[in-house]
Coordinates of C-alpha atoms in Angstrom, one line a residue:
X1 CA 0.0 0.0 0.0
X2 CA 2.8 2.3 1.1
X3 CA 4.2 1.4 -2.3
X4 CA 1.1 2.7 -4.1
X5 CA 1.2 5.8 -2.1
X6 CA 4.4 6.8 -2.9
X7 CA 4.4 5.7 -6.7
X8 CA 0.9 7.6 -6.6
X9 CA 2.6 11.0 -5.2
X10 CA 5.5 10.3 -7.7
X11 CA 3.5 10.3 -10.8
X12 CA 1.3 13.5 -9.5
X13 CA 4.9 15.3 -9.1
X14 CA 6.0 14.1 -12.3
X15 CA 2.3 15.2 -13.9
X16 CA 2.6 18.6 -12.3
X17 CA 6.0 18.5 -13.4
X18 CA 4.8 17.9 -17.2
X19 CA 1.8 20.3 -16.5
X20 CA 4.2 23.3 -15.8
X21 CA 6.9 22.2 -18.4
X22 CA 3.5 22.8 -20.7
X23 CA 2.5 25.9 -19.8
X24 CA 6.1 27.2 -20.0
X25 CA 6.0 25.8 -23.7
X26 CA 2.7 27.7 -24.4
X27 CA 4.0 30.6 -23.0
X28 CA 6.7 31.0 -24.8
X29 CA 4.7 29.8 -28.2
X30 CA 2.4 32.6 -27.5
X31 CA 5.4 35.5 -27.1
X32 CA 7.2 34.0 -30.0
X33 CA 3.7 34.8 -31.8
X34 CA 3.4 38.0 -30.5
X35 CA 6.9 39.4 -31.7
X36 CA 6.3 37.5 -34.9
X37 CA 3.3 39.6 -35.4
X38 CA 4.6 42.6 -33.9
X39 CA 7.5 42.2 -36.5
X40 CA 5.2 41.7 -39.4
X41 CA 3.1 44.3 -39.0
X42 CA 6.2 46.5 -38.7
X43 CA 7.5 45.1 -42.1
X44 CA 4.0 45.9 -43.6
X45 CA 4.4 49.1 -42.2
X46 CA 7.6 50.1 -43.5
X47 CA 6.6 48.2 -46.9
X48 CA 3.6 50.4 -47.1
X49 CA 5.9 53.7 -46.4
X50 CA 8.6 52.9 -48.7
X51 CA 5.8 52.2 -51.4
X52 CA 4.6 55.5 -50.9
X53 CA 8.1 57.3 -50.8
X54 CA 8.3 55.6 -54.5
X55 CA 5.1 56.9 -55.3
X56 CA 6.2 60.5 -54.3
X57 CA 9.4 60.0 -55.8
X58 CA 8.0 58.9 -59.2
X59 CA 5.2 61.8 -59.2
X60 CA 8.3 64.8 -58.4
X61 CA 10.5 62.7 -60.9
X62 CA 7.2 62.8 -63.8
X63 CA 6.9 66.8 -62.8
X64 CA 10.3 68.0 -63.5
X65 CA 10.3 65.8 -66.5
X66 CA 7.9 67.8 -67.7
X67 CA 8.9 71.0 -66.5
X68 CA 12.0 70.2 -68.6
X69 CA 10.1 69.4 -72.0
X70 CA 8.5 72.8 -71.3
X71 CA 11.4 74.7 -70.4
X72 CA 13.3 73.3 -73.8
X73 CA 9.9 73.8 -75.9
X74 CA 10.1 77.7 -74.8
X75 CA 14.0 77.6 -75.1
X76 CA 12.7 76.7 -78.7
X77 CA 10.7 79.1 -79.4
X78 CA 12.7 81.9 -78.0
X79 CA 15.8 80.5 -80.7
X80 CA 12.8 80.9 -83.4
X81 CA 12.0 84.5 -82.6
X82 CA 15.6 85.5 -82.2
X83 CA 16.0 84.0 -85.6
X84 CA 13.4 85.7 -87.3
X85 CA 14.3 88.6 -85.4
X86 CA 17.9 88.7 -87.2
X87 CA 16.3 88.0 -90.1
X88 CA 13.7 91.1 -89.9
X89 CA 16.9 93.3 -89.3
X90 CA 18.7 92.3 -92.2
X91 CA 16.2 92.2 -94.3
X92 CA 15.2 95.9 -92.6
X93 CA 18.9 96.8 -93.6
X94 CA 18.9 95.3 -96.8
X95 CA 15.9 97.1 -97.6
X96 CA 17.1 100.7 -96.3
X97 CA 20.4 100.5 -98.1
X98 CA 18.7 99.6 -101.4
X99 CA 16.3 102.5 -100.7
X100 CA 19.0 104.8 -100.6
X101 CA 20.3 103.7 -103.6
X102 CA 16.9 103.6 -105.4
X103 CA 16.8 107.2 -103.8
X104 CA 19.4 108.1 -105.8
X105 CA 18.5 107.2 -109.2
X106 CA 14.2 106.9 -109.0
X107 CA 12.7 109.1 -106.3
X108 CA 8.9 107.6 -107.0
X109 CA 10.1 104.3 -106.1
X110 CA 11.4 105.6 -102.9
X111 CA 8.1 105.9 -101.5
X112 CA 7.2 102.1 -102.1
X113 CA 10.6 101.2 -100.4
X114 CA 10.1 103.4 -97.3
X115 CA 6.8 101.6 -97.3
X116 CA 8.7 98.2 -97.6
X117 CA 11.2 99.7 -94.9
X118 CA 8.1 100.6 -92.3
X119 CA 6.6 97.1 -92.4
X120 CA 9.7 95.2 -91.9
X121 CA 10.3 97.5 -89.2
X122 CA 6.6 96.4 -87.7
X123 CA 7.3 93.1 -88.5
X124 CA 11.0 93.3 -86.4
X125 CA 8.8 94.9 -83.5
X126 CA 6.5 91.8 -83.4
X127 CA 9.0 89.5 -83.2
X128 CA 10.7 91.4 -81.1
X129 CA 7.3 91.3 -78.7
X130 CA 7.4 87.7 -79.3
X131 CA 11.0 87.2 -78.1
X132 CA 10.4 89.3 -75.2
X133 CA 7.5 87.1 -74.2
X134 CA 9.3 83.6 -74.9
X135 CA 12.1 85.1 -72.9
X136 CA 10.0 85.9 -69.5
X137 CA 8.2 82.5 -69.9
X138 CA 11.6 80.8 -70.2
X139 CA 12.8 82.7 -67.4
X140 CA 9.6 81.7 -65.3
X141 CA 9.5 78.0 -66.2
X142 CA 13.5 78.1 -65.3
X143 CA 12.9 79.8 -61.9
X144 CA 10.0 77.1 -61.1
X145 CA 12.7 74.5 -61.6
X146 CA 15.1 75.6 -60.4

């Protein structure tokens, strides 16, 4: 009987023994799940953030591209009106020295080449206008990228 006893309180030990050793294991199950989740979610989190910084990234990067294509269509248009601008002023001079020369020998025709002479000259004050304008728009699209 004494026997039983003791091999009865032996296996109730060893039970609550195994009982503990079991919640110790669950325990420790259920903080190895808790920093797994906690480290997920922080994972996701900085996933989600660096998405977002590409998104940003991409957007500014799509902008200035296309502040560029702007900036280089004006830069274009600027090179036009100089050009024609040059153009007018040589074809202004051209026009006044021949003028004079006309002057010289047909004085009715000088009438019809100061005539020619005025509307270059208009013509060189449009694209003069023009220039100017190109020129503060460049300067404007330069100062927003820059």
């Amino acid at each position: 009987r004494k026997a039983r006893e003791a091999e009865a309180v032996g296996k109730k030990a060893a039970a609550e023994e195994a009982a503990r050793k079991l919640e110790e294991a669950a325990n420790k199950a259920d903080e190895a799940t808790r920093n797994f989740e906690n480290t997920a979610k922080k994972a996701a989190e900085e996933a989600a953030h660096q998405a977002e910084e590409e998104r940003k990234a991409r957007q500014a990067e799509d902008a200035a591209r296309k502040e560029a294509e702007e900036a280089a269509r004006n830069a274009d248009q600027e090179r036009k009106a100089r050009e024609a601008e040059e153009a007018a002023k040589q074809a202004a001079a051209e026009a006044a020295h021949k003028a004079e020369e006309d002057r010289k020998a047909r004085e009715a025709e000088v009438a019809a080449k100061e005539k020619a002479a005025e509307e270059a000259a208009r013509r060189l004050e449009e694209a003069a206008s023009k220039a100017d304008e190109a020129t503060r728009k460049f300067e404007e699209t330069a100062k927003q990228i820059a």
